[in-house]
Amino acid sequence: MEPEMEDKTLELMNLTVMESQNLTDDLSPKKTTVFKLSNGSLSRKRPSRVSFEKEKEMCIQMFEQWSEADQVEFVEHLISRMCHYQHGHINSYLKPMLQRDFITALPAQGLDHIAENILSFLDARSLCSAELVCREWQRVISEGMLWKKLIERMVRTDPLWKGLSERHQWEKYLFKNRTNEVPPNSYYHSLYPKIIQDIETIEANWRCGRHNLQRIQCRSENSKGVYCLQYDDDKIISGLRDNSIKIWDKHSLECLKILTGHTGSVLCLQYDDRVIVTGSSDSTVRVWDASSGEVLNTLIHHNEAVLHLRFCNGLMVTCSKDRSIAVWDMASATDISLRRVLVGHRAAVNVVDFDDKYIVSASGDRTIKVWSTSTCEFVRTLNGHKRGIACLQYRDRLVVSGSSDNTIRLWDIECGACLRVLEGHEELVRCIRFDNKRIVSGAYDGKIKVWDLQAALDPRAPASTLCLRTLVEHSGRVFRLQFDEFQIISSSHDDTILIWDFLNVSANGQSEGRSPSRTYTYISR
């Protein structure tokens, strides 16, 4: 203890004792001060109440004469001489004194925007609790339109929320700042639980297999299957065995346009806003204008059927029955040049996928090969399938593949490890897609299976829990499928395209306001 502090403490003690003696001489009846031995030293019991109040007042008067630094030092010294129980009591006393209602204090300083910004980070449950704290908190949340901001944040980051906002048309009330176009905060407060209820219903429909089914019959005289497809909100583009590409209206299910030019079956396709790119068993790749349907370019490189293709950000990769992979620079629809040919597979290359880091290919030789996208150099081989591989998808570190050994395998592309084997299909797994929640697979057994992706990535999850639902409607082999949060669209050897709608389903499993199965048949002339 510092000498100066020691002096102040002794001064307080002496002053208190002297005053105590004077006080006891004047008081009647007289109270005696009792001392006792404790651990070899004298300790003083608490004096009478009147004496204590007098001594306390004197201590406070002297305490107030000191500087703040001296006061802190003195209190620290006192606390250090107290027992654990006393420390706990002081802690309980100090806690509420140290707390500050900054959400209420900030607006008083003209800083409403800071209070709103702090509360905008809360989730829905916390935001509900915050509204109940006091009227000022409720005012900040209401005037700051924090329920609207929470919904906007979810729409920006979650595809399911974005899809619901578009389909249920409450997107028009978001991302607008003009007051006359925006409903009050109470509208968004009541909207939020309705959205949650919709999401829970959709998830339950996926788990239970409840869906509304729409069917497109696309038979023509020579057609015996729909090999490939892609869709958006307005249309479905399909490649058929009869050498044609058919474009369908997704709402009316009518055929809008037929593109002809290939002399073999259309085995693969991909489109964007500008072009449709198709690969065929005639060994060519054709580029079509997405609006007019005019052929813009024909690429002649592969010696046998073009089995799959992918393009993105000026790069296109095609693969073929000739066992090779072609990497193309795609400056425009008419300016496409061959960059590199990748060889290494010992059988037909059935599927390719790529991102900025890797090109991934799978073959009838039972292997998956990984190549560098930038250098086109070989990186590694993933081994495990017992028979040829028919399909795969690659994203981030995950590769999911389907094989004629009837299994699906999940791989870590960086180390080449097989993370899980999914068993359940009875024949070749022909097509596979996955998102953050699910894997959806289609096979030559005519079945579509929905798998729990997160459970599949958990080594502790029992194999029996991984397949969520098996969908059986196709009467032939399933060739291709695509899905999003609300639907699966699949095509088959049975010449149909099926739309499995998990959003517009009534309680009895049928669509509200429409028949459970709607069919449109197109017969070519």
XYZ file of C-alpha atoms in Angstrom:
525
model
C 0.000 0.000 0.000
C 1.261 3.480 -0.927
C 2.449 5.593 2.083
C 0.060 8.416 1.147
C -2.874 6.060 1.037
C -1.793 4.461 4.311
C -1.777 7.893 5.920
C -5.277 8.662 4.670
C -6.593 5.370 5.956
C -5.019 5.898 9.394
C -6.393 9.436 9.464
C -9.902 8.154 8.785
C -9.531 5.460 11.467
C -8.243 7.859 14.129
C -10.903 10.428 13.330
C -13.597 7.799 13.517
C -12.362 6.438 16.888
C -12.139 9.900 18.472
C -15.568 10.869 17.265
C -16.933 7.564 18.463
C -15.583 8.161 21.975
C -17.116 11.629 22.143
C -20.398 10.306 20.903
C -20.614 7.523 23.460
C -20.057 9.993 26.309
C -23.148 11.917 25.236
C -25.442 9.026 24.437
C -27.850 7.479 26.948
C -28.161 4.653 27.621
C -24.503 3.874 27.107
C -23.408 1.146 24.677
C -20.096 -0.537 25.039
C -17.795 -1.398 22.151
C -16.798 -5.073 22.186
C -13.473 -6.431 20.944
C -12.598 -10.062 20.378
C -9.619 -12.086 19.285
C -9.755 -13.368 15.727
C -6.752 -15.232 14.301
C -4.483 -13.665 16.881
C -5.586 -10.070 16.215
C -8.247 -7.809 17.619
C -11.310 -7.182 15.448
C -14.029 -4.700 16.187
C -17.727 -5.493 16.194
C -20.156 -3.035 14.626
C -20.910 -0.130 17.038
C -24.396 1.148 17.799
C -26.508 2.346 14.858
C -26.257 6.000 15.837
C -22.486 5.774 16.215
C -22.218 4.018 12.812
C -24.221 6.708 11.027
C -22.059 9.437 12.551
C -18.811 7.692 11.595
C -20.137 6.953 8.080
C -21.014 10.610 7.519
C -17.523 11.693 8.574
C -15.916 9.143 6.209
C -18.062 10.347 3.331
C -17.151 13.964 3.983
C -13.462 13.202 3.932
C -13.856 10.864 0.910
C -15.500 13.642 -1.079
C -12.552 15.949 -0.499
C -10.169 13.636 -2.372
C -9.513 13.531 -6.097
C -11.211 10.859 -8.254
C -7.950 8.958 -8.564
C -7.487 8.925 -4.795
C -11.095 7.839 -4.307
C -10.621 4.886 -6.696
C -7.386 3.882 -4.991
C -9.005 4.030 -1.560
C -12.026 1.968 -2.630
C -9.745 -0.622 -4.232
C -7.904 -0.862 -0.924
C -11.146 -1.340 1.006
C -12.386 -3.998 -1.418
C -9.139 -5.913 -1.147
C -9.722 -6.224 2.631
C -13.245 -7.626 2.244
C -14.346 -11.243 2.206
C -15.849 -13.171 -0.740
C -19.420 -12.671 0.459
C -18.917 -8.908 0.555
C -17.415 -8.964 -2.949
C -20.526 -10.750 -4.243
C -22.826 -8.228 -2.594
C -20.916 -5.307 -4.101
C -20.937 -6.959 -7.513
C -24.748 -7.313 -7.391
C -25.016 -3.660 -6.407
C -22.735 -2.444 -9.207
C -24.216 -4.480 -12.066
C -27.363 -2.397 -12.675
C -25.346 0.807 -12.208
C -23.002 -0.204 -15.021
C -25.803 -1.122 -17.465
C -26.883 1.471 -20.043
C -29.990 1.512 -22.237
C -28.099 2.775 -25.278
C -31.052 2.108 -27.613
C -33.063 4.680 -25.650
C -30.080 7.002 -25.100
C -28.954 7.223 -28.749
C -32.166 8.787 -30.176
C -32.051 11.372 -27.404
C -28.703 12.437 -28.842
C -30.112 12.564 -32.381
C -28.534 9.210 -33.288
C -31.649 7.204 -34.213
C -29.878 5.696 -37.228
C -27.242 4.089 -34.993
C -29.888 2.524 -32.744
C -31.710 1.220 -35.831
C -28.505 -0.159 -37.294
C -27.683 -2.023 -34.062
C -31.144 -3.612 -33.844
C -31.131 -4.479 -37.572
C -28.660 -7.287 -36.846
C -31.213 -9.151 -34.706
C -32.976 -12.290 -35.909
C -36.765 -12.546 -35.828
C -37.032 -14.035 -32.335
C -34.718 -11.391 -30.853
C -36.529 -8.625 -32.714
C -39.830 -9.768 -31.168
C -38.235 -9.656 -27.719
C -36.736 -6.236 -28.370
C -40.173 -4.811 -29.191
C -41.328 -5.777 -25.698
C -38.495 -4.048 -23.813
C -40.137 -0.619 -23.714
C -42.053 1.845 -25.850
C -38.882 3.569 -27.030
C -37.403 0.331 -28.356
C -40.710 -0.453 -30.066
C -40.686 3.032 -31.640
C -37.126 2.602 -32.964
C -38.039 -0.765 -34.515
C -41.239 0.568 -36.056
C -39.879 3.835 -37.451
C -36.718 2.081 -38.628
C -38.842 -0.458 -40.591
C -36.678 -3.216 -39.130
C -39.094 -6.040 -40.024
C -38.936 -4.901 -43.635
C -35.129 -4.824 -43.482
C -35.040 -8.322 -41.963
C -37.191 -9.723 -44.781
C -35.048 -7.924 -47.380
C -31.919 -9.427 -45.858
C -33.407 -12.918 -46.094
C -34.501 -12.369 -49.708
C -30.986 -11.261 -50.656
C -29.276 -14.253 -49.066
C -31.715 -17.181 -49.333
C -33.002 -18.505 -52.704
C -36.108 -19.929 -51.028
C -37.096 -16.494 -49.670
C -36.364 -14.875 -53.030
C -38.481 -17.432 -54.860
C -41.389 -16.962 -52.471
C -41.193 -13.176 -52.802
C -41.528 -13.510 -56.578
C -44.236 -16.176 -56.588
C -46.398 -14.580 -53.888
C -45.720 -11.065 -55.232
C -44.693 -9.378 -51.987
C -41.344 -8.617 -53.613
C -42.935 -5.393 -54.924
C -43.040 -4.051 -51.349
C -39.311 -4.572 -50.787
C -36.193 -2.557 -51.595
C -38.131 0.710 -51.890
C -37.449 3.795 -49.797
C -40.228 6.124 -50.914
C -42.785 6.309 -48.099
C -45.876 6.471 -50.329
C -45.033 3.076 -51.882
C -44.142 1.224 -48.686
C -46.677 -0.262 -46.227
C -46.179 0.385 -42.486
C -43.881 -1.726 -40.352
C -46.890 -3.658 -39.027
C -47.447 -5.125 -42.513
C -43.970 -6.667 -42.542
C -44.339 -7.791 -38.926
C -47.441 -9.798 -39.861
C -45.906 -10.938 -43.167
C -42.881 -12.572 -41.536
C -44.736 -15.434 -39.761
C -46.723 -16.104 -42.944
C -43.459 -16.563 -44.851
C -42.151 -18.918 -42.164
C -45.364 -20.928 -42.401
C -44.993 -21.168 -46.204
C -41.400 -22.368 -45.835
C -42.356 -25.003 -43.270
C -45.144 -26.215 -45.576
C -42.766 -26.515 -48.543
C -40.202 -28.414 -46.465
C -42.931 -30.768 -45.230
C -44.105 -31.321 -48.820
C -40.577 -32.319 -49.853
C -40.233 -34.697 -46.906
C -43.642 -36.304 -47.418
C -43.561 -36.316 -51.215
C -46.692 -34.140 -51.526
C -46.733 -32.469 -54.915
C -48.847 -31.324 -57.805
C -47.885 -33.114 -61.028
C -47.988 -31.624 -64.517
C -47.105 -33.690 -67.557
C -45.951 -32.712 -71.043
C -46.341 -35.454 -73.634
C -43.852 -34.544 -76.365
C -44.135 -37.568 -78.630
C -43.575 -37.243 -82.364
C -43.452 -39.926 -85.001
C -39.763 -40.748 -84.605
C -39.176 -39.672 -81.017
C -38.428 -42.191 -78.313
C -37.154 -40.022 -75.497
C -36.324 -36.614 -74.058
C -32.595 -36.681 -73.399
C -31.976 -33.272 -71.835
C -33.681 -30.132 -70.544
C -33.238 -26.814 -68.806
C -35.894 -24.440 -67.481
C -36.544 -21.006 -66.019
C -39.687 -19.268 -64.738
C -41.185 -18.939 -68.224
C -40.008 -21.800 -70.389
C -38.577 -25.312 -70.654
C -36.087 -26.142 -73.405
C -35.719 -29.843 -74.182
C -33.495 -31.912 -76.466
C -35.121 -34.957 -78.032
C -34.091 -38.189 -79.606
C -35.856 -37.113 -82.838
C -32.986 -34.614 -83.437
C -35.053 -31.552 -82.464
C -35.022 -28.945 -79.717
C -38.479 -28.064 -78.406
C -39.233 -24.938 -76.388
C -42.281 -25.143 -74.079
C -44.298 -22.497 -72.285
C -43.906 -23.379 -68.616
C -47.368 -22.067 -67.682
C -49.576 -23.272 -70.546
C -47.356 -26.317 -71.323
C -47.721 -25.574 -75.045
C -44.874 -25.976 -77.508
C -43.714 -22.499 -78.529
C -40.964 -23.329 -81.002
C -39.082 -26.233 -82.583
C -35.430 -25.880 -83.594
C -34.135 -28.277 -86.234
C -30.708 -28.719 -87.763
C -28.994 -31.570 -85.945
C -28.843 -34.849 -87.838
C -28.652 -36.923 -84.660
C -30.284 -37.042 -81.242
C -29.860 -33.934 -79.084
C -28.024 -35.330 -76.064
C -27.144 -32.182 -74.099
C -27.938 -28.479 -73.956
C -27.462 -25.306 -71.990
C -28.837 -21.808 -72.551
C -28.639 -18.271 -71.207
C -30.343 -15.012 -72.209
C -28.516 -14.852 -75.538
C -27.783 -18.345 -76.838
C -28.784 -22.005 -76.703
C -25.866 -24.424 -77.083
C -26.603 -28.059 -77.982
C -24.559 -31.217 -78.447
C -25.667 -34.147 -80.558
C -24.930 -37.693 -81.553
C -24.069 -36.201 -84.965
C -20.748 -35.172 -83.295
C -21.421 -31.415 -83.607
C -22.058 -28.568 -81.214
C -24.534 -25.965 -82.434
C -25.064 -22.452 -81.123
C -28.560 -20.966 -81.595
C -29.927 -17.482 -81.071
C -32.149 -17.752 -77.976
C -34.711 -15.289 -79.336
C -35.011 -16.165 -83.011
C -33.905 -19.804 -82.981
C -31.467 -19.128 -85.800
C -28.278 -21.217 -85.973
C -25.337 -18.888 -85.268
C -22.445 -21.344 -85.195
C -21.619 -25.012 -85.696
C -18.520 -26.482 -84.039
C -17.091 -29.559 -85.703
C -14.328 -31.112 -83.610
C -15.334 -34.349 -81.890
C -15.220 -37.608 -83.841
C -18.197 -39.171 -82.080
C -21.314 -38.120 -80.168
C -21.099 -35.018 -77.974
C -22.393 -36.359 -74.670
C -22.293 -33.290 -72.439
C -21.340 -29.608 -72.383
C -21.099 -26.659 -69.999
C -20.385 -22.968 -70.618
C -19.892 -20.009 -68.266
C -18.009 -16.697 -68.265
C -16.470 -17.041 -71.710
C -15.376 -20.676 -71.292
C -17.053 -23.798 -72.682
C -16.168 -27.442 -72.074
C -17.514 -30.312 -74.172
C -16.961 -34.071 -73.862
C -17.539 -36.933 -76.205
C -17.850 -40.613 -76.821
C -14.429 -40.237 -78.530
C -12.906 -40.182 -74.976
C -11.755 -36.554 -75.213
C -12.628 -33.271 -73.539
C -12.488 -30.014 -75.508
C -11.949 -26.660 -73.791
C -13.175 -23.662 -75.809
C -12.738 -19.891 -75.494
C -16.179 -18.397 -76.095
C -15.766 -14.685 -76.849
C -19.191 -14.547 -78.526
C -21.675 -16.838 -80.232
C -19.773 -16.574 -83.508
C -16.258 -16.299 -82.042
C -15.513 -19.659 -80.388
C -12.003 -21.113 -80.579
C -10.508 -24.361 -79.315
C -8.074 -23.772 -76.459
C -7.064 -27.289 -75.444
C -8.000 -30.961 -75.784
C -7.778 -33.004 -72.586
C -7.052 -36.714 -72.974
C -6.625 -39.363 -70.308
C -9.909 -41.240 -70.028
C -9.972 -44.770 -71.458
C -13.682 -44.764 -72.372
C -16.417 -42.326 -73.378
C -16.465 -39.135 -71.309
C -20.102 -38.884 -70.242
C -20.213 -35.640 -68.264
C -18.199 -32.514 -67.428
C -18.569 -29.664 -64.962
C -16.261 -26.789 -64.041
C -15.680 -23.582 -62.101
C -12.788 -21.116 -61.977
C -10.535 -23.657 -60.269
C -11.249 -27.132 -61.653
C -12.689 -28.946 -64.639
C -14.188 -32.278 -63.546
C -14.961 -35.129 -65.941
C -16.456 -38.595 -65.519
C -16.194 -41.553 -67.821
C -17.272 -45.057 -68.602
C -13.781 -46.074 -67.433
C -15.089 -45.817 -63.814
C -12.991 -42.745 -62.956
C -13.506 -39.083 -62.244
C -10.625 -36.870 -63.378
C -9.843 -33.375 -62.101
C -8.058 -30.797 -64.287
C -6.882 -27.245 -63.653
C -9.214 -24.752 -65.328
C -6.505 -22.141 -65.866
C -3.720 -24.414 -67.172
C -5.785 -27.438 -68.334
C -3.227 -29.656 -66.595
C -4.257 -32.930 -64.957
C -4.592 -32.743 -61.146
C -5.906 -36.067 -59.773
C -8.173 -39.065 -60.299
C -11.064 -40.056 -58.022
C -11.433 -43.843 -57.868
C -14.206 -45.824 -56.213
C -17.101 -46.572 -58.547
C -17.277 -50.228 -59.616
C -18.709 -49.461 -63.064
C -18.908 -46.556 -65.504
C -19.992 -43.109 -64.301
C -22.968 -41.529 -66.063
C -23.449 -38.193 -64.284
C -21.960 -35.739 -61.803
C -22.233 -32.243 -60.419
C -19.390 -30.224 -58.916
C -19.591 -27.180 -56.630
C -17.104 -25.773 -54.106
C -15.284 -28.812 -52.672
C -18.091 -31.292 -53.301
C -18.503 -33.651 -56.249
C -21.585 -35.897 -56.420
C -21.553 -38.680 -59.022
C -23.924 -41.398 -60.223
C -22.880 -44.671 -61.817
C -24.044 -47.815 -63.552
C -23.049 -49.613 -60.337
C -26.411 -48.161 -59.107
C -24.737 -45.993 -56.451
C -24.179 -42.308 -55.792
C -20.875 -41.149 -54.331
C -19.938 -37.899 -52.588
C -16.326 -36.761 -52.955
C -14.027 -34.110 -51.525
C -12.347 -32.781 -54.650
C -9.326 -31.363 -52.806
C -8.149 -34.617 -51.257
C -9.957 -37.108 -53.488
C -11.656 -38.873 -50.573
C -15.039 -40.545 -50.967
C -17.222 -39.081 -48.209
C -20.339 -41.241 -48.590
C -21.920 -43.925 -50.792
C -25.696 -43.688 -51.310
C -27.478 -46.901 -52.231
C -31.107 -47.319 -53.226
C -31.499 -47.179 -56.991
C -31.956 -50.517 -58.708
C -30.409 -49.553 -62.048
C -27.933 -47.079 -63.566
C -28.043 -43.606 -61.982
C -28.404 -41.410 -65.075
C -28.797 -37.874 -63.702
C -28.029 -36.060 -60.477
C -28.291 -32.541 -59.064
C -27.750 -31.040 -55.609
C -28.165 -27.750 -53.754
C -27.420 -26.801 -50.137
C -30.101 -29.113 -48.729
C -30.828 -31.979 -51.086
C -29.523 -34.349 -53.700
C -32.040 -35.374 -56.357
C -31.215 -38.368 -58.570
C -32.906 -40.091 -61.492
C -32.175 -43.593 -62.729
C -32.964 -46.186 -65.362
C -35.303 -47.819 -62.825
C -37.721 -44.959 -63.598
C -37.444 -43.548 -60.076
C -36.449 -40.151 -58.759
C -34.979 -40.115 -55.267
C -34.604 -37.157 -52.914
C -31.699 -37.393 -50.437
C -30.747 -35.338 -47.386
C -27.414 -33.766 -48.349
C -26.449 -32.516 -44.878
C -27.125 -35.932 -43.350
C -25.148 -37.601 -46.135
C -22.147 -35.420 -45.260
C -22.404 -36.442 -41.594
C -20.534 -39.747 -41.092
C -22.624 -40.434 -37.973
C -25.936 -40.391 -39.864
C -27.348 -43.911 -40.444
C -27.667 -44.910 -44.106
C -31.352 -45.684 -43.602
C -32.118 -41.992 -42.880
C -30.546 -40.502 -46.010
C -33.245 -41.094 -48.643
C -36.125 -38.754 -47.852
C -38.528 -39.747 -50.605
C -38.815 -41.850 -53.768
C -40.992 -40.411 -56.553
C -42.426 -42.838 -59.093
C -44.354 -41.444 -62.068
C -42.161 -42.049 -65.108
C -42.815 -45.285 -66.990
C -39.362 -45.315 -68.562
C -35.752 -44.464 -67.829
C -35.165 -41.033 -66.286
C -32.670 -39.214 -68.512
C -32.378 -35.726 -67.066
C -33.666 -33.567 -64.226
C -33.265 -30.118 -62.765
C -34.721 -28.752 -59.544
C -34.986 -25.706 -57.298
C -36.589 -24.985 -53.910
C -40.115 -25.419 -55.272
C -40.067 -28.073 -58.001
C -38.371 -30.849 -59.911
C -38.592 -31.020 -63.704
C -37.574 -34.350 -65.217
C -37.493 -36.005 -68.630
C -37.572 -39.635 -69.617
C -37.396 -42.334 -72.242
C -41.209 -42.431 -71.922
C -41.298 -39.182 -74.007
C -42.615 -37.037 -71.156
C -41.484 -34.038 -69.189
C -42.855 -34.026 -65.653
C -43.171 -30.952 -63.414
C -43.266 -31.906 -59.724
C -44.603 -28.833 -57.886
C -44.014 -28.811 -54.097
C -45.341 -25.261 -53.598
C -48.905 -25.238 -54.922
C -50.187 -28.239 -53.015
C -53.398 -28.330 -50.996
C -53.833 -30.209 -47.714
C -55.026 -33.357 -49.500
C -51.919 -33.416 -51.656
C -53.492 -31.830 -54.731
C -52.969 -28.399 -56.179
C -55.338 -25.703 -55.076
C -57.566 -24.556 -57.909
C -56.299 -27.052 -60.488
C -56.357 -30.743 -61.179
C -53.665 -32.903 -59.598
C -52.225 -33.901 -62.961
C -52.321 -31.772 -66.083
C -51.221 -33.153 -69.440
C -50.394 -31.474 -72.733
C -49.575 -33.621 -75.738
C -47.708 -32.249 -78.737
C -47.883 -34.184 -82.004
C -45.550 -32.980 -84.737
C -46.837 -32.808 -88.280
